[in-house]
Short mmCIF file of C-alpha atoms in Angstrom, two decimals:
data_model
loop_
_atom_site.label_atom_id
_atom_site.label_comp_id
_atom_site.label_asym_id
_atom_site.label_seq_id
_atom_site.Cartn_x
_atom_site.Cartn_y
_atom_site.Cartn_z
CA MET A 15 -124.96 105.97 143.46
CA GLU A 16 -126.00 109.06 145.31
CA GLN A 17 -122.84 108.89 147.33
CA ASN A 18 -121.11 111.66 145.50
CA ARG A 19 -117.66 111.48 146.86
CA GLY A 20 -115.01 113.53 145.10
CA PRO A 21 -113.53 112.30 141.85
CA ILE A 22 -111.00 109.60 142.35
CA GLY A 23 -107.63 110.96 141.34
CA GLN A 24 -104.01 110.44 142.03
CA ARG A 25 -101.21 112.87 142.68
CA GLN A 26 -97.92 112.28 141.05
CA ARG A 27 -95.55 114.17 138.77
CA CYS A 28 -97.49 113.21 135.68
CA SER A 29 -100.90 113.69 137.29
CA SER A 30 -103.45 111.47 135.70
CA GLY A 31 -106.98 111.96 136.90
CA LEU A 32 -109.53 109.26 136.59
CA THR A 33 -113.22 109.52 136.75
CA THR A 34 -115.08 106.30 136.41
CA LYS A 35 -118.54 105.07 136.49
CA LYS A 36 -120.60 101.99 136.60
CA SER A 37 -123.94 100.82 137.78
CA SER A 38 -125.83 97.70 138.77
CA PRO A 39 -125.27 94.42 136.91
CA PRO A 40 -127.25 94.10 133.65
CA PRO A 41 -130.87 92.99 134.10
CA PRO A 42 -131.86 89.61 132.66
CA ILE A 43 -132.45 89.40 128.92
CA LEU A 44 -136.20 89.22 129.02
CA LEU A 45 -136.59 92.85 130.04
CA ARG A 46 -134.49 94.24 127.23
CA SER A 47 -137.03 94.15 124.47
CA ASN A 48 -137.48 97.89 124.17
CA GLN A 49 -133.80 98.83 123.88
CA LYS A 50 -132.72 100.58 120.73
CA MET A 51 -130.21 98.25 119.16
CA SER A 52 -132.01 95.47 120.90
CA SER A 53 -130.96 91.97 120.25
CA ILE A 54 -131.42 89.27 122.79
CA GLY A 55 -128.72 86.70 122.87
CA THR A 56 -130.83 83.71 123.70
CA GLY A 57 -128.27 81.18 124.62
CA TYR A 58 -125.21 82.97 123.23
CA ASP A 59 -125.09 85.49 126.03
CA LEU A 60 -124.56 83.37 129.08
CA SER A 61 -120.81 83.62 129.11
CA VAL A 62 -118.18 86.08 128.01
CA THR A 63 -116.33 83.25 126.34
CA THR A 64 -119.10 82.56 123.82
CA PHE A 65 -119.39 84.19 120.40
CA SER A 66 -122.80 84.54 118.77
CA PRO A 67 -123.27 83.29 115.20
CA ASP A 68 -122.94 86.83 113.92
CA GLY A 69 -119.64 87.32 115.72
CA ARG A 70 -120.71 89.32 118.75
CA VAL A 71 -119.88 88.78 122.39
CA PHE A 72 -123.10 89.69 124.15
CA GLN A 73 -121.72 89.86 127.67
CA ILE A 74 -119.45 92.73 126.65
CA GLU A 75 -122.37 94.53 125.02
CA TYR A 76 -124.41 94.09 128.20
CA ALA A 77 -121.54 95.53 130.21
CA ALA A 78 -121.63 98.59 127.98
CA LYS A 79 -125.39 98.89 128.49
CA ALA A 80 -124.73 98.91 132.21
CA VAL A 81 -122.59 102.00 131.74
CA ASP A 82 -125.23 103.63 129.55
CA ASN A 83 -127.74 103.45 132.34
CA SER A 84 -125.62 105.48 134.71
CA GLY A 85 -125.27 109.17 135.21
CA THR A 86 -123.39 111.13 132.60
CA VAL A 87 -119.67 111.81 132.71
CA VAL A 88 -118.14 114.31 130.34
CA GLY A 89 -114.52 115.15 129.64
CA ILE A 90 -113.03 117.72 127.28
CA LYS A 91 -109.51 118.69 126.32
CA CYS A 92 -109.14 122.43 126.08
CA LYS A 93 -106.13 124.14 124.67
CA ASP A 94 -104.42 124.39 128.02
CA GLY A 95 -105.78 121.45 129.97
CA ILE A 96 -108.52 118.96 130.65
CA VAL A 97 -111.89 119.34 132.33
CA MET A 98 -113.86 116.34 133.53
CA ALA A 99 -117.37 116.47 134.91
CA VAL A 100 -118.83 113.76 137.07
CA ALA A 101 -122.45 113.13 137.82
CA GLY A 102 -122.38 109.85 139.66
CA LEU A 103 -119.53 107.57 140.76
CA ALA A 104 -119.34 103.87 141.19
CA ALA A 105 -117.56 100.83 142.54
CA ASP A 106 -116.00 98.87 139.67
CA GLY A 107 -114.25 102.14 139.10
CA ARG A 108 -112.39 101.85 142.34
CA GLN A 109 -110.80 98.63 141.17
CA ILE A 110 -109.70 100.20 137.91
CA VAL A 111 -108.28 103.24 139.66
CA ALA A 112 -106.31 101.04 142.04
CA ARG A 113 -104.89 99.18 139.07
CA ALA A 114 -104.05 102.41 137.26
CA LYS A 115 -102.22 103.75 140.30
CA SER A 116 -100.24 100.54 140.57
CA GLU A 117 -99.32 100.59 136.87
CA ALA A 118 -98.18 104.19 137.11
CA ARG A 119 -96.06 103.41 140.18
CA SER A 120 -94.47 100.38 138.59
CA TYR A 121 -93.67 102.25 135.37
CA GLU A 122 -91.95 104.96 137.35
CA SER A 123 -89.92 102.52 139.41
CA VAL A 124 -88.67 100.66 136.32
CA TYR A 125 -88.17 103.50 133.85
CA GLY A 126 -87.37 106.28 136.28
CA ASP A 127 -89.76 108.75 134.69
CA ALA A 128 -93.43 109.69 135.02
CA VAL A 129 -95.73 107.44 133.01
CA PRO A 130 -96.91 108.97 129.72
CA VAL A 131 -100.72 109.23 129.54
CA LYS A 132 -100.83 107.10 126.40
CA GLU A 133 -98.92 104.28 128.06
CA LEU A 134 -101.08 104.38 131.18
CA SER A 135 -104.32 104.32 129.24
CA GLU A 136 -103.07 101.39 127.17
CA ARG A 137 -102.22 99.46 130.32
CA VAL A 138 -105.61 100.20 131.88
CA ALA A 139 -107.34 99.21 128.64
CA SER A 140 -105.34 95.99 128.61
CA TYR A 141 -106.54 95.21 132.12
CA VAL A 142 -110.16 95.96 131.27
CA HIS A 143 -109.86 93.78 128.17
CA LEU A 144 -108.35 90.99 130.22
CA CYS A 145 -111.61 90.65 132.07
CA THR A 146 -113.42 89.93 128.83
CA LEU A 147 -111.35 86.86 128.05
CA TYR A 148 -112.14 84.37 130.81
CA TRP A 149 -115.39 82.67 131.71
CA TRP A 150 -114.70 83.02 135.41
CA LEU A 151 -114.34 86.80 135.26
CA ARG A 152 -117.06 89.27 134.40
CA PRO A 153 -116.33 92.37 132.33
CA PHE A 154 -116.08 95.71 134.09
CA GLY A 155 -119.40 97.52 133.89
CA CYS A 156 -117.44 100.66 133.91
CA GLY A 157 -116.31 103.29 131.48
CA VAL A 158 -113.23 105.34 132.27
CA ILE A 159 -112.35 108.82 131.12
CA LEU A 160 -108.67 109.33 131.81
CA GLY A 161 -107.17 112.78 131.67
CA GLY A 162 -103.54 113.59 132.21
CA TYR A 163 -100.71 116.00 131.70
CA ASP A 164 -97.35 114.69 130.54
CA LYS A 165 -94.35 115.89 128.55
CA ASP A 166 -96.50 116.10 125.44
CA GLY A 167 -99.12 118.29 127.09
CA PRO A 168 -102.68 117.54 128.19
CA GLN A 169 -104.35 114.42 126.80
CA LEU A 170 -107.75 112.77 127.17
CA TYR A 171 -108.43 109.07 126.77
CA MET A 172 -111.58 107.02 127.14
CA ILE A 173 -111.64 103.30 127.95
CA GLU A 174 -114.80 101.29 127.37
CA PRO A 175 -115.82 98.02 129.07
CA SER A 176 -114.75 96.11 125.95
CA GLY A 177 -111.19 97.30 126.51
CA ILE A 178 -111.12 99.72 123.57
CA SER A 179 -109.20 102.89 124.29
CA TYR A 180 -108.90 105.96 122.13
CA ARG A 181 -107.65 109.47 122.51
CA TYR A 182 -110.34 112.16 122.33
CA PHE A 183 -110.83 115.89 122.23
CA GLY A 184 -114.15 115.41 123.96
CA ALA A 185 -115.81 112.32 125.37
CA ALA A 186 -118.96 111.38 127.23
CA ILE A 187 -120.32 108.23 128.80
CA GLY A 188 -123.50 107.38 130.64
CA LYS A 189 -127.14 108.14 130.13
CA GLY A 190 -126.92 111.41 128.29
CA LYS A 191 -123.85 110.64 126.27
CA GLN A 192 -125.42 111.07 122.84
CA ALA A 193 -126.82 114.47 123.69
CA ALA A 194 -123.62 115.42 125.50
CA LYS A 195 -121.52 114.51 122.46
CA THR A 196 -123.73 116.65 120.25
CA GLU A 197 -123.23 119.59 122.57
CA ILE A 198 -119.48 119.04 122.82
CA GLU A 199 -119.19 119.00 119.05
CA LYS A 200 -120.62 122.49 119.00
CA LEU A 201 -117.76 123.81 121.12
CA LYS A 202 -114.51 125.10 119.67
CA LEU A 203 -112.18 123.27 122.02
CA SER A 204 -108.88 124.30 120.52
CA GLU A 205 -109.63 127.93 121.27
CA MET A 206 -111.12 127.42 124.68
CA THR A 207 -109.22 127.81 127.92
CA CYS A 208 -109.93 125.51 130.83
CA LYS A 209 -111.75 128.23 132.74
CA GLU A 210 -114.17 128.69 129.87
CA GLY A 211 -114.35 124.93 129.49
CA VAL A 212 -115.55 124.53 133.06
CA ILE A 213 -118.53 126.79 132.37
CA GLU A 214 -119.35 125.04 129.09
CA VAL A 215 -119.24 121.58 130.63
CA ALA A 216 -121.50 122.68 133.49
CA LYS A 217 -123.99 124.03 130.98
CA ILE A 218 -123.96 120.72 129.12
CA ILE A 219 -124.59 118.66 132.24
CA TYR A 220 -127.42 120.87 133.38
CA LYS A 221 -128.96 120.86 129.92
CA LEU A 222 -128.94 117.08 129.79
CA HIS A 223 -130.66 116.66 133.11
CA ASP A 224 -134.30 115.88 132.64
CA GLU A 225 -136.31 117.18 135.62
CA ALA A 226 -139.05 114.69 135.12
CA LYS A 227 -137.15 111.49 134.50
CA ASP A 228 -133.91 111.74 136.45
CA LYS A 229 -133.32 112.00 140.14
CA ALA A 230 -131.78 115.16 141.59
CA PHE A 231 -128.09 115.40 140.85
CA GLU A 232 -124.95 116.92 142.26
CA LEU A 233 -122.40 118.39 139.87
CA GLU A 234 -118.75 117.68 140.54
CA MET A 235 -115.89 118.79 138.34
CA SER A 236 -112.18 118.25 138.28
CA TRP A 237 -109.45 119.45 136.00
CA ILE A 238 -105.76 119.34 135.16
CA CYS A 239 -104.29 122.43 133.58
CA GLU A 240 -101.60 125.04 133.96
CA GLU A 241 -103.77 126.85 136.49
CA SER A 242 -103.95 123.84 138.72
CA LYS A 243 -100.15 123.58 138.37
CA ARG A 244 -100.50 120.44 136.27
CA GLU A 245 -101.96 118.60 139.23
CA HIS A 246 -105.32 116.92 139.20
CA GLN A 247 -107.66 118.74 141.54
CA LYS A 248 -111.31 119.47 142.06
CA VAL A 249 -112.32 122.65 140.30
CA PRO A 250 -112.02 125.43 142.92
CA ASP A 251 -115.31 126.19 144.65
CA ASP A 252 -115.70 129.75 143.42
CA LEU A 253 -115.24 128.76 139.79
CA LEU A 254 -117.62 125.84 140.29
CA GLU A 255 -120.30 128.15 141.69
CA GLU A 256 -119.79 130.54 138.82
CA ALA A 257 -120.20 127.64 136.41
CA LYS A 258 -123.37 126.38 138.06
CA THR A 259 -124.94 129.84 138.03
CA ALA A 260 -124.02 130.39 134.40
CA ALA A 261 -125.47 127.00 133.54
CA LYS A 262 -128.73 127.66 135.32
CA THR A 263 -129.06 131.05 133.65
CA ALA A 264 -128.45 129.53 130.27
CA LEU A 265 -131.17 126.96 130.94
CA GLU A 266 -133.65 129.62 131.95
CA GLU A 267 -132.89 131.59 128.83
CA MET A 268 -133.57 128.49 126.79
CA ASP A 269 -136.84 127.79 128.58
CA ALA A 270 -137.90 131.36 128.23
CA ASP A 271 -137.83 131.21 124.44
CA MET B 19 -43.36 88.19 132.30
CA ASP B 20 -46.72 86.77 133.38
CA LEU B 21 -48.87 86.36 130.36
CA ASN B 22 -52.04 84.76 131.68
CA LEU B 23 -53.95 84.37 128.45
CA ASP B 24 -56.88 82.81 130.27
CA ALA B 25 -57.51 85.86 132.41
CA PRO B 26 -60.90 87.45 131.79
CA HIS B 27 -60.89 90.18 129.17
CA SER B 28 -60.99 93.55 130.77
CA MET B 29 -61.14 96.83 129.06
CA GLY B 30 -58.58 98.91 130.92
CA THR B 31 -60.13 101.80 129.10
CA THR B 32 -60.61 105.45 128.98
CA ILE B 33 -64.18 106.55 128.28
CA VAL B 34 -65.48 110.10 128.10
CA GLY B 35 -68.88 111.71 127.52
CA VAL B 36 -69.40 115.44 127.07
CA THR B 37 -72.50 117.58 126.44
CA TYR B 38 -72.34 120.56 124.15
CA ASN B 39 -74.78 123.14 122.88
CA GLY B 40 -77.10 120.90 120.89
CA GLY B 41 -76.02 117.35 121.69
CA VAL B 42 -73.37 115.07 123.14
CA VAL B 43 -69.96 113.70 122.15
CA LEU B 44 -68.88 110.28 123.41
CA GLY B 45 -65.24 109.14 123.18
CA ALA B 46 -63.22 106.03 124.02
CA ASP B 47 -59.89 104.31 123.44
CA SER B 48 -59.74 100.88 121.79
CA ARG B 49 -57.62 98.56 123.93
CA THR B 50 -59.01 95.30 125.33
CA SER B 51 -56.49 93.50 127.50
CA THR B 52 -56.21 89.99 128.97
CA GLY B 53 -53.70 90.58 131.73
CA MET B 54 -50.60 91.93 129.94
CA TYR B 55 -51.68 90.79 126.49
CA VAL B 56 -53.67 93.14 124.30
CA ALA B 57 -56.48 90.90 123.08
CA ASN B 58 -57.98 93.52 120.78
CA ARG B 59 -56.17 96.74 119.88
CA ALA B 60 -59.01 98.19 117.82
CA SER B 61 -62.16 97.45 119.78
CA ASP B 62 -65.27 99.58 119.63
CA LYS B 63 -66.30 100.48 123.15
CA ILE B 64 -69.10 102.84 122.12
CA THR B 65 -72.18 100.69 121.62
CA GLN B 66 -75.55 101.59 120.18
CA LEU B 67 -78.65 101.11 122.34
CA THR B 68 -81.19 102.94 120.16
CA ASP B 69 -81.03 105.30 117.19
CA ASN B 70 -80.47 108.21 119.53
CA VAL B 71 -78.77 106.67 122.60
CA TYR B 72 -75.27 105.17 122.84
CA VAL B 73 -73.27 103.80 125.76
CA CYS B 74 -69.52 103.80 126.51
CA ARG B 75 -68.43 100.54 128.15
CA SER B 76 -65.61 99.98 130.64
CA GLY B 77 -64.54 97.28 133.09
CA SER B 78 -65.27 93.67 132.29
CA ALA B 79 -65.79 93.30 128.55
CA ALA B 80 -68.26 90.44 128.92
CA ASP B 81 -70.34 92.10 131.66
CA SER B 82 -70.64 95.37 129.77
CA GLN B 83 -71.62 93.59 126.55
CA VAL B 84 -74.32 91.55 128.23
CA VAL B 85 -75.77 94.55 130.06
CA SER B 86 -75.86 96.52 126.80
CA ASP B 87 -77.58 93.63 125.01
CA TYR B 88 -80.32 93.37 127.65
CA VAL B 89 -80.94 97.10 127.71
CA ARG B 90 -81.05 97.28 123.91
CA TYR B 91 -83.74 94.62 123.98
CA PHE B 92 -85.78 96.35 126.71
CA LEU B 93 -85.51 99.70 124.95
CA HIS B 94 -86.65 98.19 121.68
CA GLN B 95 -89.81 96.89 123.34
CA HIS B 96 -90.31 100.18 125.14
CA THR B 97 -90.02 102.14 121.88
CA ILE B 98 -92.66 99.94 120.27
CA GLN B 99 -95.07 100.47 123.15
CA LEU B 100 -94.43 104.18 123.40
CA GLY B 101 -94.67 104.78 119.65
CA GLN B 102 -91.72 107.16 119.72
CA PRO B 103 -87.96 107.04 120.46
CA ALA B 104 -86.98 106.29 124.05
CA THR B 105 -85.49 109.10 126.11
CA VAL B 106 -81.90 109.10 127.36
CA LYS B 107 -83.19 109.20 130.92
CA VAL B 108 -85.15 105.99 130.52
CA SER B 109 -82.15 104.26 128.89
CA ALA B 110 -79.94 105.27 131.80
CA ASN B 111 -82.49 104.06 134.32
CA LEU B 112 -82.79 100.65 132.69
CA ILE B 113 -79.02 100.22 132.80
CA ARG B 114 -79.05 101.35 136.40
CA MET B 115 -81.66 98.71 137.28
CA LEU B 116 -79.45 95.93 135.94
CA ALA B 117 -76.26 97.36 137.40
CA TYR B 118 -77.72 97.89 140.85
CA ASN B 119 -79.68 94.68 141.19
CA ASN B 120 -76.72 92.58 140.04
CA LYS B 121 -74.00 94.57 141.71
CA ASN B 122 -72.48 91.51 143.35
CA MET B 123 -71.83 89.85 140.03
CA LEU B 124 -71.08 92.67 137.62
CA GLN B 125 -67.98 94.75 137.26
CA THR B 126 -68.68 97.41 134.68
CA GLY B 127 -68.80 101.19 134.61
CA LEU B 128 -70.88 102.80 131.88
CA ILE B 129 -71.49 106.23 130.44
CA VAL B 130 -74.83 106.68 128.67
CA GLY B 131 -75.18 109.55 126.24
CA GLY B 132 -77.77 110.59 123.69
CA TRP B 133 -80.25 113.11 122.42
CA ASP B 134 -84.05 113.24 122.75
CA LYS B 135 -86.59 115.89 121.83
CA TYR B 136 -87.63 116.65 125.41
CA GLU B 137 -84.29 117.21 127.14
CA GLY B 138 -81.81 117.60 124.27
CA GLY B 139 -78.31 116.16 124.75
CA LYS B 140 -77.75 114.41 128.09
CA ILE B 141 -74.96 112.36 129.70
CA TYR B 142 -75.54 109.91 132.55
CA GLY B 143 -72.68 108.25 134.44
CA ILE B 144 -73.34 104.80 135.92
CA PRO B 145 -70.30 103.70 137.94
CA LEU B 146 -69.71 100.34 139.63
CA GLY B 147 -72.36 100.20 142.38
CA GLY B 148 -75.27 101.16 140.15
CA THR B 149 -75.77 104.86 140.94
CA VAL B 150 -77.09 107.06 138.14
CA VAL B 151 -75.78 110.58 137.97
CA GLU B 152 -76.77 113.08 135.32
CA GLN B 153 -73.70 115.18 134.51
CA PRO B 154 -72.66 117.81 131.97
CA PHE B 155 -69.63 115.57 131.31
CA ALA B 156 -68.51 112.18 132.58
CA ILE B 157 -65.28 110.18 132.56
CA GLY B 158 -64.66 106.53 133.35
CA GLY B 159 -62.29 103.60 133.12
CA SER B 160 -58.76 103.19 134.42
CA GLY B 161 -57.46 106.03 132.27
CA SER B 162 -59.94 108.50 133.72
CA SER B 163 -57.81 108.96 136.86
CA TYR B 164 -55.48 111.08 134.76
CA LEU B 165 -58.26 113.27 133.43
CA TYR B 166 -59.91 114.72 136.52
CA GLY B 167 -57.56 117.69 136.74
CA PHE B 168 -57.61 118.11 132.97
CA PHE B 169 -61.39 118.45 132.83
CA ASP B 170 -61.49 120.75 135.82
CA GLN B 171 -59.37 123.11 133.79
CA ALA B 172 -60.51 122.54 130.24
CA TRP B 173 -64.28 121.99 130.53
CA LYS B 174 -66.63 124.83 129.78
CA GLU B 175 -70.38 125.14 129.19
CA ASN B 176 -72.03 125.61 125.81
CA MET B 177 -69.16 124.51 123.63
CA THR B 178 -69.67 124.09 119.92
CA LYS B 179 -69.70 120.63 118.38
CA GLU B 180 -66.13 121.04 117.08
CA GLU B 181 -64.80 122.28 120.43
CA ALA B 182 -66.45 119.41 122.23
CA GLU B 183 -65.06 116.78 119.91
CA GLN B 184 -61.56 118.24 120.10
CA LEU B 185 -61.81 118.21 123.88
CA VAL B 186 -62.80 114.56 123.87
CA VAL B 187 -60.02 113.49 121.48
CA LYS B 188 -57.45 115.44 123.47
CA ALA B 189 -58.63 113.93 126.74
CA VAL B 190 -58.60 110.33 125.53
CA SER B 191 -55.21 110.70 123.92
CA LEU B 192 -53.75 112.23 127.11
CA ALA B 193 -55.05 109.27 129.08
CA ILE B 194 -53.69 106.79 126.54
CA ALA B 195 -50.26 108.38 126.97
CA ARG B 196 -50.26 107.77 130.72
CA ASP B 197 -52.43 104.67 131.25
CA GLY B 198 -50.91 101.35 130.22
CA ALA B 199 -54.34 99.74 130.04
CA SER B 200 -55.60 102.24 127.46
CA GLY B 201 -54.34 102.53 123.92
CA GLY B 202 -54.95 102.01 120.24
CA VAL B 203 -57.19 104.49 118.46
CA VAL B 204 -59.63 107.14 119.62
CA ARG B 205 -63.23 106.63 118.55
CA THR B 206 -65.85 109.35 118.93
CA VAL B 207 -69.62 109.39 118.43
CA ILE B 208 -71.51 112.68 118.08
CA ILE B 209 -75.28 112.57 118.74
CA ASN B 210 -77.62 115.49 118.12
CA SER B 211 -81.01 116.34 116.61
CA GLU B 212 -79.69 115.67 113.13
CA GLY B 213 -78.47 112.17 113.88
CA VAL B 214 -75.31 110.26 114.74
CA THR B 215 -71.76 110.71 113.43
CA ARG B 216 -68.91 108.29 114.07
CA ASN B 217 -65.29 109.42 113.86
CA PHE B 218 -61.99 107.59 114.05
CA TYR B 219 -58.58 108.94 115.01
CA PRO B 220 -55.75 106.44 114.44
CA GLY B 221 -53.02 106.33 117.08
CA ASP B 222 -50.34 107.81 114.88
CA LYS B 223 -52.46 110.81 114.03
CA LEU B 224 -52.85 111.83 117.64
CA GLN B 225 -50.96 114.74 119.10
CA LEU B 226 -47.75 113.84 120.92
CA TRP B 227 -47.49 114.74 124.56
CA HIS B 228 -44.56 115.76 126.69
CA GLU B 229 -42.12 112.85 127.03
CA GLU B 230 -43.20 111.44 123.70
CA LEU B 231 -41.83 114.49 121.92
CA GLU B 232 -38.37 114.47 120.47
CA PRO B 233 -36.02 116.00 123.00
CA GLN B 234 -34.92 119.44 121.91
CA ASN B 235 -31.66 120.97 123.10
CA SER B 236 -31.50 118.31 125.72
CA LEU B 237 -28.30 118.05 127.78
CA LEU B 238 -28.38 114.31 127.26
CA ASP B 239 -27.89 114.80 123.55
CA ILE B 240 -24.96 117.07 124.05
CA LEU B 241 -23.29 114.82 126.58
CA ASN B 242 -23.81 111.72 124.53
CA ALA B 243 -22.69 113.20 121.28
CA ALA B 244 -19.14 112.42 120.18
CA GLY B 245 -16.78 114.93 121.67
CA PRO B 246 -14.82 117.26 119.44
CA GLU B 247 -11.82 115.56 117.83
CA PRO B 248 -8.72 115.86 119.96
CA MET B 249 -6.49 118.45 118.54
CA ALA B 250 -4.12 117.10 116.02
CA MET B 251 -0.55 117.77 116.84
#
């Protein structure tokens, strides 16, 4: 997980960027007793094709817990584009990205036009959901934040391991997602440009990082906006540095209180 | 006279599609022939694919109908998935896929025209081999041979809706006058942001051209008229 390679993206006319994350397979039930919404499945959680008596599919919930244990990923839609921050990448993600690329290619070859973000996210969600239907497949332990720019402007979608996909103004997955969501809600996204958004997202990630508990982290950010010519790219180095410095200063100001 | 009534129905046809400032106008004649026999003198060659996209059909009647049916079905599914009307570009590309992949078996030339909120009014020509060409205006069918020069002279950009429709009616009726495989009435379909309007111009209401006009001061009349009475003596 410390292998921070750049965000996995794809270049094409519509430019959808994907950042994904996952972690190790869920630990056995016995260790889960101190989890918040803890409920051990005892017997109903051995297979993704088994419902519990209260109508839950535990394997899917465990897959989601796997995502929650990973580093935080944040994405926000600003008025002129999308900013995604990555703090940790993973391997199930690669499979999903490959599938997304293939779906986008096939849409373009049939319909002759770049794939709309909504359509792509629905296809990816369908694929993720597919893996929750058969006993011989395990669910993806991977949440996906999909950002793209199409004819209707910039859009942000999030796909969870259960296969649910919604459109968001701001989304977060991983360890610090609750705190990240609280911070995002404080921002006025409709009035923020992407450049400002980059700084805000950096501040959020730094704020969430707990010196004591978490390992050292590396901040990576990517965006799609008018400035990046509607192409998915890593946030340019100088802007990234500016963001990191601003974030660190903000933290110090907080600590100084 | 060979009247092979079992010959496959072909639409000799003249079809025309023209963009104007705000939408498109599609036009066609109405003759479907089986060899020398006119199987249908009032056919409708402008077929709906979606609320905002129509297609003009030429060539084999059966082939063009089947292709339209498939594409209507695909577009319906596509609209449901997308959650909004399909674009003209996508419609044209779906027709192209069928036309190109089945080029050995099909014999139909199509003109796709419509309006969508992203690109406005657009016309796409899809001739026999399955190419797609986006054009400001397109002509097709056997009668179109007689219209190339006409459009070179008469076409202009940013016409109004009325100018465009008049151009289309004039063009189709000129072709009907010269092409034996085109005839009947002129049908037009106007598509823009407000919706779709169908118009109908019966054959006898069309302008007369050239040799169809009554001869005026023609030498033939004078020569054929009874001579002056010989002088009575």
